[in-house]
């Protein structure tokens, strides 16, 4: 094979591009942002994200606040070498995983169907048209 010849050889046709792998034009993304279904999808996403973020941040700040100003309470031994601060810290991890599980269930139930439908429309070249 010479340096200038393509890897498939000089006489072989180029490999076909699989359907759906063509780049999506920017205008389709812009049009999709105005689609009422996309707006509804974003609203459903934010309905979960904002309250859960506020709740987790409050929970985390309570832990930090108690660690700084509630040392007596946080130092209370529950059993053996385990105190309230250790349990609080472990519950931070538990709540993080809990939120991830809740989000997965929420997304599967409320978001995924619409998101897949909109993505397919974009990939098939008729995105943003609405219904």
Coordinates of C-alpha atoms in Angstrom, one line a residue:
X1 CA 0.0 0.0 0.0
X2 CA 1.4 3.4 -0.9
X3 CA 1.4 6.4 1.4
X4 CA -1.3 8.3 -0.6
X5 CA -3.8 5.4 -0.9
X6 CA -6.7 5.0 1.5
X7 CA -6.7 2.2 4.0
X8 CA -9.4 0.2 2.1
X9 CA -7.3 0.3 -1.1
X10 CA -7.5 2.5 -4.1
X11 CA -10.5 0.8 -5.9
X12 CA -12.8 0.0 -2.9
X13 CA -15.7 2.4 -2.3
X14 CA -15.7 4.4 1.0
X15 CA -17.5 2.9 3.9
X16 CA -21.1 4.0 4.2
X17 CA -21.9 6.3 7.1
X18 CA -24.4 4.6 9.5
X19 CA -27.8 6.2 9.6
X20 CA -28.1 8.7 12.5
X21 CA -24.4 9.5 12.7
X22 CA -24.5 12.6 10.6
X23 CA -24.0 15.8 12.5
X24 CA -27.1 17.5 13.6
X25 CA -27.3 21.1 12.3
X26 CA -27.3 23.8 15.0
X27 CA -30.6 25.1 13.6
X28 CA -32.3 21.9 14.8
X29 CA -31.0 22.4 18.3
X30 CA -32.3 26.0 18.3
X31 CA -35.7 24.9 17.0
X32 CA -35.9 22.2 19.6
X33 CA -35.4 24.7 22.4
X34 CA -38.7 26.3 21.4
X35 CA -40.6 23.0 21.2
X36 CA -43.2 22.8 24.0
X37 CA -42.3 19.2 24.7
X38 CA -38.7 20.2 25.3
X39 CA -39.7 23.0 27.6
X40 CA -41.9 20.6 29.5
X41 CA -39.1 18.1 29.8
X42 CA -36.8 20.8 31.2
X43 CA -39.5 21.9 33.7
X44 CA -39.9 18.3 34.9
X45 CA -36.1 18.0 35.3
X46 CA -35.9 21.2 37.3
X47 CA -38.9 20.1 39.4
X48 CA -36.7 17.3 40.8
X49 CA -33.2 19.0 40.7
X50 CA -33.9 22.3 42.5
X51 CA -35.8 21.0 45.6
X52 CA -33.4 18.0 46.0
X53 CA -30.3 20.3 45.6
X54 CA -31.7 22.7 48.3
X55 CA -32.5 19.8 50.6
X56 CA -29.1 18.2 50.2
X57 CA -27.3 21.5 50.7
X58 CA -29.3 22.2 53.8
X59 CA -28.5 18.7 55.1
X60 CA -24.8 19.2 54.4
X61 CA -24.7 22.6 55.9
X62 CA -26.4 21.3 59.0
X63 CA -23.5 18.7 59.3
X64 CA -20.9 21.5 58.9
X65 CA -22.7 23.8 61.3
X66 CA -23.0 21.1 63.9
X67 CA -19.4 20.1 63.5
X68 CA -18.3 23.7 64.2
X69 CA -20.8 24.8 66.8
X70 CA -22.4 21.7 68.2
X71 CA -19.3 19.9 69.3
X72 CA -20.9 18.6 72.5
X73 CA -23.8 17.0 70.6
X74 CA -21.6 15.7 67.8
X75 CA -19.1 14.2 70.3
X76 CA -21.8 12.2 72.1
X77 CA -20.8 8.6 72.1
X78 CA -23.5 6.3 70.9
X79 CA -21.7 3.0 71.3
X80 CA -18.1 1.9 71.4
X81 CA -16.0 4.4 69.4
X82 CA -19.0 5.6 67.3
X83 CA -20.3 9.1 68.0
X84 CA -23.0 11.3 66.5
X85 CA -20.5 13.0 64.2
X86 CA -19.5 9.7 62.6
X87 CA -23.1 8.7 62.1
X88 CA -23.9 12.1 60.6
X89 CA -20.9 11.8 58.2
X90 CA -21.9 8.3 57.1
X91 CA -25.5 9.5 56.6
X92 CA -24.1 12.1 54.1
X93 CA -22.9 9.2 51.9
X94 CA -26.2 7.3 52.4
X95 CA -28.2 10.4 51.4
X96 CA -26.0 10.9 48.3
X97 CA -26.7 7.4 47.1
X98 CA -30.4 7.7 48.1
X99 CA -30.7 10.9 45.9
X100 CA -29.0 9.1 43.0
X101 CA -31.4 6.2 43.3
X102 CA -34.4 8.6 43.6
X103 CA -33.2 10.5 40.5
X104 CA -32.8 7.3 38.5
X105 CA -36.3 6.3 39.3
X106 CA -37.7 9.7 38.6
X107 CA -35.9 10.0 35.3
X108 CA -37.0 6.6 34.2
X109 CA -40.6 7.3 35.0
X110 CA -40.9 11.0 34.0
X111 CA -38.1 12.0 31.7
X112 CA -36.6 9.2 29.7
X113 CA -39.6 8.6 27.3
X114 CA -39.8 12.2 26.3
X115 CA -36.1 12.6 26.1
X116 CA -35.7 9.6 23.8
X117 CA -38.5 10.8 21.6
X118 CA -37.0 14.2 21.2
X119 CA -33.5 12.8 20.6
X120 CA -34.8 10.5 17.9
X121 CA -36.5 13.4 16.2
X122 CA -33.3 15.4 16.2
X123 CA -31.3 12.5 14.8
X124 CA -33.8 11.9 12.1
X125 CA -33.7 15.5 10.9
X126 CA -37.2 16.6 11.9
X127 CA -36.4 18.1 15.3
X128 CA -38.2 21.2 16.7
X129 CA -41.3 20.8 14.7
X130 CA -43.6 20.1 17.6
X131 CA -46.9 18.4 17.2

